[in-house]
Short mmCIF file of C-alpha atoms and ligand atoms in Angstrom, two decimals:
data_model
loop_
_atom_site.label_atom_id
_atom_site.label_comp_id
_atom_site.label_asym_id
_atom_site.label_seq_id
_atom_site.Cartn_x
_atom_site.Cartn_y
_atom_site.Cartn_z
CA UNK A 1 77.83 -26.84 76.16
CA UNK A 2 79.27 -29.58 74.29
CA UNK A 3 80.03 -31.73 77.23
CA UNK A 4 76.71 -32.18 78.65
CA UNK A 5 76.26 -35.53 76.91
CA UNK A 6 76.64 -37.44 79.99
CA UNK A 7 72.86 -38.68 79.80
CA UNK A 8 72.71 -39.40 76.28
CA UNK A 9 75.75 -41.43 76.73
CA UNK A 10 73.88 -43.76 79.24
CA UNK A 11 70.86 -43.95 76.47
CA UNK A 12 71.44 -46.44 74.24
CA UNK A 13 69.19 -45.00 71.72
CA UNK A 14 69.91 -41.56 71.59
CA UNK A 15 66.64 -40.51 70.75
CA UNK A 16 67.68 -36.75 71.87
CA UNK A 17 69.75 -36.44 68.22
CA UNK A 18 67.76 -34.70 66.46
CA UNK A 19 66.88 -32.01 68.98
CA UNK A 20 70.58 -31.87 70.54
CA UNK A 21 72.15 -29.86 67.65
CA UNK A 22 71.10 -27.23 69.39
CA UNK A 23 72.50 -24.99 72.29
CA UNK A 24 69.12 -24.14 73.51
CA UNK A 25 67.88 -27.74 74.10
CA UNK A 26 71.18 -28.71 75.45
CA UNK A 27 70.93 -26.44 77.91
CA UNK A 28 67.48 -27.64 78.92
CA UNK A 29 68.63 -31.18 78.81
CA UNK A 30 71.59 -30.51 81.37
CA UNK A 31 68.96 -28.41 83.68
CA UNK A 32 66.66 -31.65 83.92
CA UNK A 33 69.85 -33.71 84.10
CA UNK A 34 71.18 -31.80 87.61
CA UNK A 35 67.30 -31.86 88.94
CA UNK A 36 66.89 -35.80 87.97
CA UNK A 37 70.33 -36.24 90.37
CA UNK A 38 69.33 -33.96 92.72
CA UNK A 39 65.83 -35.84 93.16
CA UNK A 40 67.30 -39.10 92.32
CA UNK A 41 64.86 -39.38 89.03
CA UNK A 42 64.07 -43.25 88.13
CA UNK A 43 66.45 -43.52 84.75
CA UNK A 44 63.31 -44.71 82.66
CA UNK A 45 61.79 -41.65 84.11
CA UNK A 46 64.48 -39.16 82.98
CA UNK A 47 64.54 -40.72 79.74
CA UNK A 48 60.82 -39.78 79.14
CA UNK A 49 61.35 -36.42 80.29
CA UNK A 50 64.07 -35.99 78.27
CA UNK A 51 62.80 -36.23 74.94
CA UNK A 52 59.38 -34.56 73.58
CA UNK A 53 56.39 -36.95 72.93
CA UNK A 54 55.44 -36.18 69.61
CA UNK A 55 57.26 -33.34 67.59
CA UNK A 56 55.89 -32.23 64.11
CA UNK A 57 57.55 -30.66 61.18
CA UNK A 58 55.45 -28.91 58.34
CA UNK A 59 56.55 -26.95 55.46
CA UNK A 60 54.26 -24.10 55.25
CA UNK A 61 53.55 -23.13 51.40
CA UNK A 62 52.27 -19.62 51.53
CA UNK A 63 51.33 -17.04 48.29
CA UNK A 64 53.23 -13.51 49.08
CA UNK A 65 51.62 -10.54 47.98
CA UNK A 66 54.29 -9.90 44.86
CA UNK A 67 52.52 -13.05 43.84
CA UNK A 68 55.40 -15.52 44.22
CA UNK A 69 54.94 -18.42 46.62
CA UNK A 70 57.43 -18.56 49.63
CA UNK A 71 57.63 -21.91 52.03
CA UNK A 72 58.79 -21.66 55.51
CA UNK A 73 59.40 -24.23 58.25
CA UNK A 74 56.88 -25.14 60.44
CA UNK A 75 57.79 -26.56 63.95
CA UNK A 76 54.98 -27.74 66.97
CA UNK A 77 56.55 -30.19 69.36
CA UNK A 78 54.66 -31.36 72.69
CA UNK A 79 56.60 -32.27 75.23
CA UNK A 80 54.39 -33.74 78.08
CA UNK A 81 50.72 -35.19 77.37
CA UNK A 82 50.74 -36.84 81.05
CA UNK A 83 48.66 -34.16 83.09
CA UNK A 84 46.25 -33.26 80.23
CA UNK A 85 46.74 -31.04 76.73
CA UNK A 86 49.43 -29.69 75.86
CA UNK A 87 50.09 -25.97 75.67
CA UNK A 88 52.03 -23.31 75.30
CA UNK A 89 52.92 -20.68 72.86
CA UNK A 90 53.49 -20.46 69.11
CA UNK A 91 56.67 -18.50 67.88
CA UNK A 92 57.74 -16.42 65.05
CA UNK A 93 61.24 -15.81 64.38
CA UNK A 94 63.66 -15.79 61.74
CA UNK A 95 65.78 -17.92 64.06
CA UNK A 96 63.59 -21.06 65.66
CA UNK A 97 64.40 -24.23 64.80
CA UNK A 98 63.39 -27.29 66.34
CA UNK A 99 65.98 -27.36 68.97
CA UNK A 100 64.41 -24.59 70.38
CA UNK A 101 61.21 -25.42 70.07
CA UNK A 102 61.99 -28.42 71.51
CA UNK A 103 63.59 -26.93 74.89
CA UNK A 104 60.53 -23.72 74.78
CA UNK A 105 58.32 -27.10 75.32
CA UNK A 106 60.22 -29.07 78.49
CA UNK A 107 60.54 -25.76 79.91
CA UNK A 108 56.81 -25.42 79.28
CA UNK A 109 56.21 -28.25 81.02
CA UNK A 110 57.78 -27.54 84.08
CA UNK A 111 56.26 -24.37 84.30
CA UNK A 112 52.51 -25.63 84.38
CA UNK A 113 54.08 -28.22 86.72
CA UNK A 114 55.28 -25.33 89.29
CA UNK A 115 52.09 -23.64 88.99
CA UNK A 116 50.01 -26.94 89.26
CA UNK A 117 48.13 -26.72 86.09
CA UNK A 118 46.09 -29.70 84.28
CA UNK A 119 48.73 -29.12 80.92
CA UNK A 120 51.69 -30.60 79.51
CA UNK A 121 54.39 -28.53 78.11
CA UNK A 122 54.28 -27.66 74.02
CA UNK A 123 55.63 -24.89 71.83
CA UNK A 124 55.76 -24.22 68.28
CA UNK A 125 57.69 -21.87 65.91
CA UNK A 126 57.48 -20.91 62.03
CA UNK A 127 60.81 -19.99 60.76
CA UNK A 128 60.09 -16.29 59.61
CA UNK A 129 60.73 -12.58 59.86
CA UNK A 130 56.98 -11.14 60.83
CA UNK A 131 58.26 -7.74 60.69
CA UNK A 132 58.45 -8.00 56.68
CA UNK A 133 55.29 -9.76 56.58
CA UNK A 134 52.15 -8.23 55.73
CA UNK A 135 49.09 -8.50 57.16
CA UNK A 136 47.61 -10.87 54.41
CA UNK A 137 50.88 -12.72 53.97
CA UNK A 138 50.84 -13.16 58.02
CA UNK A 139 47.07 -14.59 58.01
CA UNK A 140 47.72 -16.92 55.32
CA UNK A 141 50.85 -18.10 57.02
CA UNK A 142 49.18 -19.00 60.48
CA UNK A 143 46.23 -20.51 58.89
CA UNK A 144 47.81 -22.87 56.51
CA UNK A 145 50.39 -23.44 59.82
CA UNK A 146 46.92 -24.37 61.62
CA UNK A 147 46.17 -26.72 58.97
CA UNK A 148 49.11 -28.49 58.40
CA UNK A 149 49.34 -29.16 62.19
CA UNK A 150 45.27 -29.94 62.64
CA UNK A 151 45.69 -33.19 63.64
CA UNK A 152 47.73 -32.96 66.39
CA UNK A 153 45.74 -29.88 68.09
CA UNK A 154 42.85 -30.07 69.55
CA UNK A 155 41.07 -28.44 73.21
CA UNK A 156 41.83 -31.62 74.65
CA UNK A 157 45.20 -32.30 72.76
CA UNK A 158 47.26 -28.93 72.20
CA UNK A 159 46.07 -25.72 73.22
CA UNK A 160 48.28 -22.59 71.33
CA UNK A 161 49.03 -18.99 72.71
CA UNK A 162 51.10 -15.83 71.70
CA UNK A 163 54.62 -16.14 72.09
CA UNK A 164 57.43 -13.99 70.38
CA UNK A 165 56.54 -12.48 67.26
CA UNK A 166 52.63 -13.32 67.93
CA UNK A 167 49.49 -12.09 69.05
CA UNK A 168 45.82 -11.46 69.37
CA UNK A 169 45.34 -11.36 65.99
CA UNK A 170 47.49 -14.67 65.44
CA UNK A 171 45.52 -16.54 68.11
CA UNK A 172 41.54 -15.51 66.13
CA UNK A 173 43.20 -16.70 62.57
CA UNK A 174 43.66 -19.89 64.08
CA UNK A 175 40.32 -20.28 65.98
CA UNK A 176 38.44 -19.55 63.03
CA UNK A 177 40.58 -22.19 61.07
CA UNK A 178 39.65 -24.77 63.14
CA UNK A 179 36.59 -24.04 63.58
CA UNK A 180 35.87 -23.66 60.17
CA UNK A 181 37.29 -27.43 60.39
CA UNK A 182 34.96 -28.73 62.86
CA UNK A 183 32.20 -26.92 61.80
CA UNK A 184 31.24 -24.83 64.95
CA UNK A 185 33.19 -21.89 66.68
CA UNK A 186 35.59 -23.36 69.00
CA UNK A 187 37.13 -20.59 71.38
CA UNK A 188 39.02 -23.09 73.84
CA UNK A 189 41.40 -24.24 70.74
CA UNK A 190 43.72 -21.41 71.42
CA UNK A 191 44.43 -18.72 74.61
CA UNK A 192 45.14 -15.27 74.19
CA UNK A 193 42.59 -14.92 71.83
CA UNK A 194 40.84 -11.38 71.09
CA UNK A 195 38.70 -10.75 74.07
CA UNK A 196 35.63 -10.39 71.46
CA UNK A 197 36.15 -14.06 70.69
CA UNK A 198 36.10 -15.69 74.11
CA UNK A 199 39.76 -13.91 75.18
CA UNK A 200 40.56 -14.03 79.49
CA UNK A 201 40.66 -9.60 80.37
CA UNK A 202 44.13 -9.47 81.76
CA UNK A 203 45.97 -12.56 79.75
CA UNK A 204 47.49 -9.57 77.87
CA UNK A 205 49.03 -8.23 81.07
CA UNK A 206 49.26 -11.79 82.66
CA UNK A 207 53.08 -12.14 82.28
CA UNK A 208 53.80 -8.62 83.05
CA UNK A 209 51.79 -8.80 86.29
CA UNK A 210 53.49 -11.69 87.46
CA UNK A 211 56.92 -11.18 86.51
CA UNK A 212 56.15 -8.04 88.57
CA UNK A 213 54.43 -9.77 91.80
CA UNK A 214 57.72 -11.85 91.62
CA UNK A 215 60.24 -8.83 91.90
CA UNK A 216 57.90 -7.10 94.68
CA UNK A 217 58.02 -10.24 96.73
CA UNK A 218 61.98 -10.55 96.20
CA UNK A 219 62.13 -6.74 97.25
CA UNK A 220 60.49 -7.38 100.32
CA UNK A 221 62.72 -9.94 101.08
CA UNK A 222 65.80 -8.14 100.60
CA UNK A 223 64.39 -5.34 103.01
CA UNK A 224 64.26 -2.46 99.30
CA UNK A 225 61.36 -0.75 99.76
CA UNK A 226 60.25 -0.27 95.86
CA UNK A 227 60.25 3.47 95.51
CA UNK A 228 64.37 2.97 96.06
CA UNK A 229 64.48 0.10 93.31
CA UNK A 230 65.57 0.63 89.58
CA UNK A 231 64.94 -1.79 87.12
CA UNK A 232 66.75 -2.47 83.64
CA UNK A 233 64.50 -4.10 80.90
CA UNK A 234 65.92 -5.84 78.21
CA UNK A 235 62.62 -6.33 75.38
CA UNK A 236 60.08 -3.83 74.81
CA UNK A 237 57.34 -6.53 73.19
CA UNK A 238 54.52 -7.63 75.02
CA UNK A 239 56.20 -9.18 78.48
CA UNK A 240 59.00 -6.04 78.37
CA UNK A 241 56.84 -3.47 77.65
CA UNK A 242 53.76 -4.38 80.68
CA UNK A 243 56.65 -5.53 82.56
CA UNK A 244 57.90 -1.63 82.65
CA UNK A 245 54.64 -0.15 83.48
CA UNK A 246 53.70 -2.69 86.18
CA UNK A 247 57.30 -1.47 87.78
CA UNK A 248 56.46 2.11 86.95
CA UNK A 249 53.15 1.59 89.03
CA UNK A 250 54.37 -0.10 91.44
CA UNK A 251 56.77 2.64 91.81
CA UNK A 252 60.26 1.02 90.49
CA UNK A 253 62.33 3.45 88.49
CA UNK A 254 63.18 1.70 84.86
CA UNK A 255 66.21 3.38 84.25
CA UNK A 256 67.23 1.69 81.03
CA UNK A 257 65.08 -0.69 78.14
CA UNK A 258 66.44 -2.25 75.00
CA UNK A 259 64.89 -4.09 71.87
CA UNK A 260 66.45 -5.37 69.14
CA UNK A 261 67.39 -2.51 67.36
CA UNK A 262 68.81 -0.91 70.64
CA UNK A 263 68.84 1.05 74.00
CA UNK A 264 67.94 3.68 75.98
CA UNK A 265 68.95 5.21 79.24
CA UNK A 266 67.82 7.73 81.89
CA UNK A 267 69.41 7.31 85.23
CA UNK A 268 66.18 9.63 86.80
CA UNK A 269 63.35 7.29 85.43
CA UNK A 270 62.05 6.75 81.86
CA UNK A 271 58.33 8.13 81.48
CA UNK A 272 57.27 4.67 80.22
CA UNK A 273 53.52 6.21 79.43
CA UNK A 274 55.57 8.85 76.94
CA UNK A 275 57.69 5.83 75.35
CA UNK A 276 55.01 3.50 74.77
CA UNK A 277 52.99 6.32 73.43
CA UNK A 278 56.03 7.32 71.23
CA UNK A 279 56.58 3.54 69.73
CA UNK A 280 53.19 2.77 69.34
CA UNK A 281 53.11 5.65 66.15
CA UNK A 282 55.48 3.62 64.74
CA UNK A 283 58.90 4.89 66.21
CA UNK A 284 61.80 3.19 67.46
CA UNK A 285 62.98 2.80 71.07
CA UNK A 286 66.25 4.29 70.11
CA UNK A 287 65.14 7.41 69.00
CA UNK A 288 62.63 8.00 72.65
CA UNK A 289 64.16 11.63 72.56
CA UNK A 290 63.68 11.75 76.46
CA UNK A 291 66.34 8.85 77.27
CA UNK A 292 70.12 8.90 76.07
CA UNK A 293 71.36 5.89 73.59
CA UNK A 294 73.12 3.18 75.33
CA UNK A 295 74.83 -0.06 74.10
CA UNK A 296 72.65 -2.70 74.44
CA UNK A 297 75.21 -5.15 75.43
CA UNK A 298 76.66 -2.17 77.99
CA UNK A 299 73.13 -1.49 79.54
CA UNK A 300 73.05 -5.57 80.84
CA UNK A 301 75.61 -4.41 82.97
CA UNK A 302 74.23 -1.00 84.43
CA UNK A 303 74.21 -0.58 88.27
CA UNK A 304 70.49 -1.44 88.77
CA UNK A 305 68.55 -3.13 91.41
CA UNK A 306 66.96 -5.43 88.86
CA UNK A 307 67.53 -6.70 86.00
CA UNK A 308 64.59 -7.93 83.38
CA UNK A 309 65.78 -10.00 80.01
CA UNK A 310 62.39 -10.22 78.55
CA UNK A 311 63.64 -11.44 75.12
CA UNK A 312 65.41 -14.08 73.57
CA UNK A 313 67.19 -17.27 75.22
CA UNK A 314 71.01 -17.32 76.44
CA UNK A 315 71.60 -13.11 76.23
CA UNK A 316 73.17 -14.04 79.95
CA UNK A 317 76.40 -16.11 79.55
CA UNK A 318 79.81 -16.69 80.24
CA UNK A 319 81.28 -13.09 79.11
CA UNK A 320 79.05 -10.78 80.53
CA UNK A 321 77.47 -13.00 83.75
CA UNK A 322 80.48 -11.69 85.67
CA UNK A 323 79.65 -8.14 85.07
CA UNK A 324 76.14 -8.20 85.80
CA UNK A 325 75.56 -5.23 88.94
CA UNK A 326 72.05 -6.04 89.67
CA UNK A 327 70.71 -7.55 93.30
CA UNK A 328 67.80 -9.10 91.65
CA UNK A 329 68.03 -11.68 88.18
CA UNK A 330 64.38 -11.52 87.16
CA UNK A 331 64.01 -14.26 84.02
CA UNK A 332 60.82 -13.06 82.14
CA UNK A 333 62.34 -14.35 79.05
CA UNK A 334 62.97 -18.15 78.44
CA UNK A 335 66.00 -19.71 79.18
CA UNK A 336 67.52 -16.17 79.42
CA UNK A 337 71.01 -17.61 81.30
CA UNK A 338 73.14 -20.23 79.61
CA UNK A 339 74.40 -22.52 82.34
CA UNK A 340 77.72 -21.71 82.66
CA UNK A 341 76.29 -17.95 83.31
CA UNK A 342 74.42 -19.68 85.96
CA UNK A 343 77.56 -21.37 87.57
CA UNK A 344 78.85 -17.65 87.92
CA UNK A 345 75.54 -16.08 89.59
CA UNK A 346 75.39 -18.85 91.73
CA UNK A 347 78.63 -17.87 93.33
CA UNK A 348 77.53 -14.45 93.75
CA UNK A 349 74.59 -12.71 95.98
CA UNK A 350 72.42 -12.37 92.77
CA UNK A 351 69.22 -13.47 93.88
CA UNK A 352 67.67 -15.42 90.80
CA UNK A 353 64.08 -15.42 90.17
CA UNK A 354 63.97 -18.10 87.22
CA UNK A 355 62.01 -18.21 84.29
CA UNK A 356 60.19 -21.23 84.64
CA UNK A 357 58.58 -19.44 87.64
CA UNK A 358 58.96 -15.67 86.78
CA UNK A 359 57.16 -15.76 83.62
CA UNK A 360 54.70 -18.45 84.20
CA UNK A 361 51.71 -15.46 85.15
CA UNK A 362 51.23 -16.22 81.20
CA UNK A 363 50.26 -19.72 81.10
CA UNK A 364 48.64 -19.38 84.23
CA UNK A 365 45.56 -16.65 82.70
CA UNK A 366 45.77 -18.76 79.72
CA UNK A 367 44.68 -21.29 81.94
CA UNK A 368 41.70 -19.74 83.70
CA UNK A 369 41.19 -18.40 79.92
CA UNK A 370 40.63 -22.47 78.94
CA UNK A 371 38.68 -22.85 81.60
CA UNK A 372 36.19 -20.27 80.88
CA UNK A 373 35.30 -20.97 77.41
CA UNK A 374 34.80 -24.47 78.38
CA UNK A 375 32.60 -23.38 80.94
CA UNK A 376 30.88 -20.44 78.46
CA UNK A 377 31.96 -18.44 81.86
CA UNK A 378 33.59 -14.75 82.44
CA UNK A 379 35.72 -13.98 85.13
CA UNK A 380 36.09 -10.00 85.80
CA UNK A 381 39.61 -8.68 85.41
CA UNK A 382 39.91 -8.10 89.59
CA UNK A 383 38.84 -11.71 89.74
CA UNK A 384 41.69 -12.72 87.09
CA UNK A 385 44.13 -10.84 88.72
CA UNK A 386 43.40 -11.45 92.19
CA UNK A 387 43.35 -15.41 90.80
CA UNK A 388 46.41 -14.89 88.96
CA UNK A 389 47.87 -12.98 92.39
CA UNK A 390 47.19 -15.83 94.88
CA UNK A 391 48.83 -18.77 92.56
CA UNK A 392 51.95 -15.90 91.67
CA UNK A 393 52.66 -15.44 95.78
CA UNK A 394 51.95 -19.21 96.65
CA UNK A 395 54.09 -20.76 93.56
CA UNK A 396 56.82 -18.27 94.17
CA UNK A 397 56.62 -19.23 97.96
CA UNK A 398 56.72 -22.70 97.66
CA UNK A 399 59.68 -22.20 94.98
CA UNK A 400 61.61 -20.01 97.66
CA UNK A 401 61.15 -22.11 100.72
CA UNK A 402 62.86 -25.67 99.29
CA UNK A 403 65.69 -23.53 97.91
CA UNK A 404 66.29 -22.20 101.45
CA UNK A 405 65.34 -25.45 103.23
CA UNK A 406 67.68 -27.68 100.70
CA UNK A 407 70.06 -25.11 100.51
CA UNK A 408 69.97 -24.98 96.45
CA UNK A 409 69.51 -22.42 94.34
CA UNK A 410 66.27 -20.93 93.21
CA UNK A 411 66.68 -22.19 89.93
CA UNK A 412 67.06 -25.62 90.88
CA UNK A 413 64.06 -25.55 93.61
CA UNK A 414 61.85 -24.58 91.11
CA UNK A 415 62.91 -26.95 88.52
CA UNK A 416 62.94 -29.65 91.39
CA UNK A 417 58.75 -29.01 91.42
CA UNK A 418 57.95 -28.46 88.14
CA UNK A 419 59.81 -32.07 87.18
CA UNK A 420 58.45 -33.85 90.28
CA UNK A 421 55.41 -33.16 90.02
CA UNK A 422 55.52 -34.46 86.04
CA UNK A 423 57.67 -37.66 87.57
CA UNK A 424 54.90 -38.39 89.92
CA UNK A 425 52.17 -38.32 87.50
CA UNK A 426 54.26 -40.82 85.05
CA UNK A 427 54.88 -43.07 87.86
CA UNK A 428 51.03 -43.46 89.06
CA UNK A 429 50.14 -43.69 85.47
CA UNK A 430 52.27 -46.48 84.84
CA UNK A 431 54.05 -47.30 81.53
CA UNK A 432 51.84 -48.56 78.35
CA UNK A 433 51.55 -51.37 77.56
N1 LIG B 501 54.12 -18.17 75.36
C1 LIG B 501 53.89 -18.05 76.75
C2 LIG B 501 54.95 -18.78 77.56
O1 LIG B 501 56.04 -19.01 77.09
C3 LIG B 501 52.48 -18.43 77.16
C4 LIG B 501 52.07 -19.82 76.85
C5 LIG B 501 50.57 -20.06 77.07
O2 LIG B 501 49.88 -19.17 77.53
O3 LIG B 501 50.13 -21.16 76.75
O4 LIG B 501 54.79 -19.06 78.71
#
């Protein structure tokens, strides 16, 4: 991906440096790049889009429980403030960097711009392992994190959610920081809060769900009825593990699910109830005693009607994209194919569901989550997921109908709507001054 510089080239400034040492945001860069020449993108335009509005850095001091003090990196970067806050998720991992973060946000942005949301695209990361973390050490983490970053969040600025590495838990440390700020309890500062503390029923399922309404709808079209479908799932964390069950329940045979400390396999159907039930005491995927081991690398290439990555960016690229034996591509991870692997599906009848639009069921309850704590409102669960149904079907519908009617692939259609739509709003805005 070195010699995607083609745009940065034209800029003058480079303002992209600091975020272009990285493979991840490269690869978002060259995405916008083909949509902006597909769509013919005003050059001021693309430049905007190219580079995140406002990206913030923090060192995050934090006393362990040994009694020493450890400092990790801090990252929150918003990419978009045209069509209202920011938002998106907020990421721990021993690998983020900025880079990352950087791309997690533009892709952010195009998401809520497929699925017509009022948001811009953000992300943010701390550079740590959460696994060795404690409880205590992870609490004073995320609220020093919240504090270092308070003045660029906000309800009305930057709205945070779960991502990798995150959860519930994460999302009520840093409500009650900032409210604890402002002096009065703010729900609407964060989505994918505790349920107790103004959380949407069904934003823990959201991404599953839709990944899942996604796949059903790409079934149909292929003429599979589901009860002949097998699926291969590649993360067992929040998106992998509902993403299993909603197949299961819908009657799609997972015949094989990794994590990051390996894989399992059982041509007849994994009992998903009996796995999650056996990780949840506290055992690994690897050891599920009612699935065989498999190679995790091995498994991305198993005969399988569909094929999940619900983990980390770029697992699909040059060296095993070739190999992959699935009909259906179904991104519930971000940025799951490097472009080059992209190049290769394209040329083959791998019908691509991409992230930007497989995976955006999250933002989309974290949405209608916003809305009702704004609105001191609850939605039932059947209203949620009958909400979160309709937008699913129509985004994925809208997505599927320009790539057949341009001819382009499905990745490009739906990148072609989330940027437009962004473009638009900059253009009727105008420039400021
Ligand atoms: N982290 C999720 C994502 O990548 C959800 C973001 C949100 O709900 O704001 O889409």
């Amino acid at each position: 991906m070195a010699n995607n510089d083609d745009h940065s080239s034209k800029n003058q400034h480079s303002p992209n440096s600091v975020f272009e040492s990285s493979a991840t945001f490269r690869m978002a860069l060259s995405q916008l790049e083909s949509v902006a020449t597909l769509l013919k993108i005003d050059l001021g335009i693309l430049q905007r889009l190219s580079v995140p509005k406002r990206a913030m850095i923090v060192s995050v001091p934090v006393r362990m429980d040994d009694g020493s003090t450890q400092v990790f990196n801090g990252y929150r970067v918003q990419h978009s403030l045209t069509s209202g806050p920011s938002k998106g998720g907020l990421r721990y991992h021993h690998k983020v960097d900025l880079g990352e973060v950087a791309a997690l946000s533009m892709w952010m942005s195009w998401k809520c711009g497929i699925m017509n949301l009022p948001f811009g695209g953000a992300k943010g990361g701390i550079n740590c392992d959460p696994a060795s973390l404690s409880m205590g050490e992870k609490e004073r983490l995320t609220r020093r994190f919240t504090e270092e970053v308070l003045s660029i969040i906000g309800p009305r600025m930057d709205v945070m959610a779960p991502d990798m590495g995150t959860d519930e838990q994460t999302m009520a440390w840093i409500m009650d920081t900032y409210s604890m700020k402002v002096g009065y309890a703010c729900p609407e500062i964060v989505t994918g809060k505790p349920i107790e503390l103004g959380g949407c029923l069904g934003r823990r399922e959201a991404t599953g769900r839709g990944v899942t309404v996604c796949i059903l709808e790409a079934l149909k079209e292929l003429g599979i009825k589901p009860s002949n479908a097998t699926a291969v799932v590649q993360g067992f964390g929040n998106v992998g593990a509902i993403t299993c069950n909603e197949l299961a329940i819908n009657g799609i045979k997972v015949i094989a699910i990794s994590d990051r400390y390996g894989a399992i396999h059982d041509p007849k159907g994994i009992d998903i109830a009996a796995l999650q039930e056996f990780v949840s005491k506290g055992n690994m995927l690897k050891d599920f005693p009612k699935a065989s081991p498999i190679n995790p690398e091995e498994m991305l290439m198993l005969n399988c009607t569909v094929l999940v990555p619900a983990a980390l960016e770029r697992v699909i690229h040059l060296e095993n994209a070739p190999h992959l034996k699935c009909k259906i591509l179904a991104e519930a991870a971000n940025g799951p194919t490097t472009p080059e692997a992209d190049e290769i599906i394209n040329n083959s009848d791998i019908y691509v569901i991409p992230d930007i639009l497989c995976n955006a069921g999250g933002v989309t309850v974290s949405y209608f989550e916003w809305v009702q704590d704004i609105q001191q409102l609850l939605w039932s669960e059947e209203q949620v997921n009958s909400k979160l149904y309709e937008l699913m079907i129509n985004a994925f519908r809208r997505v599927r109908s320009l790539a057949l009617e341009k001819k382009i692939s499905m990745r490009l259609a739906a990148l072609s709507l989330g940027v437009e739509k962004i473009a638009r709003e900059k253009i009727k805005r105008g420039l400021f001054p």
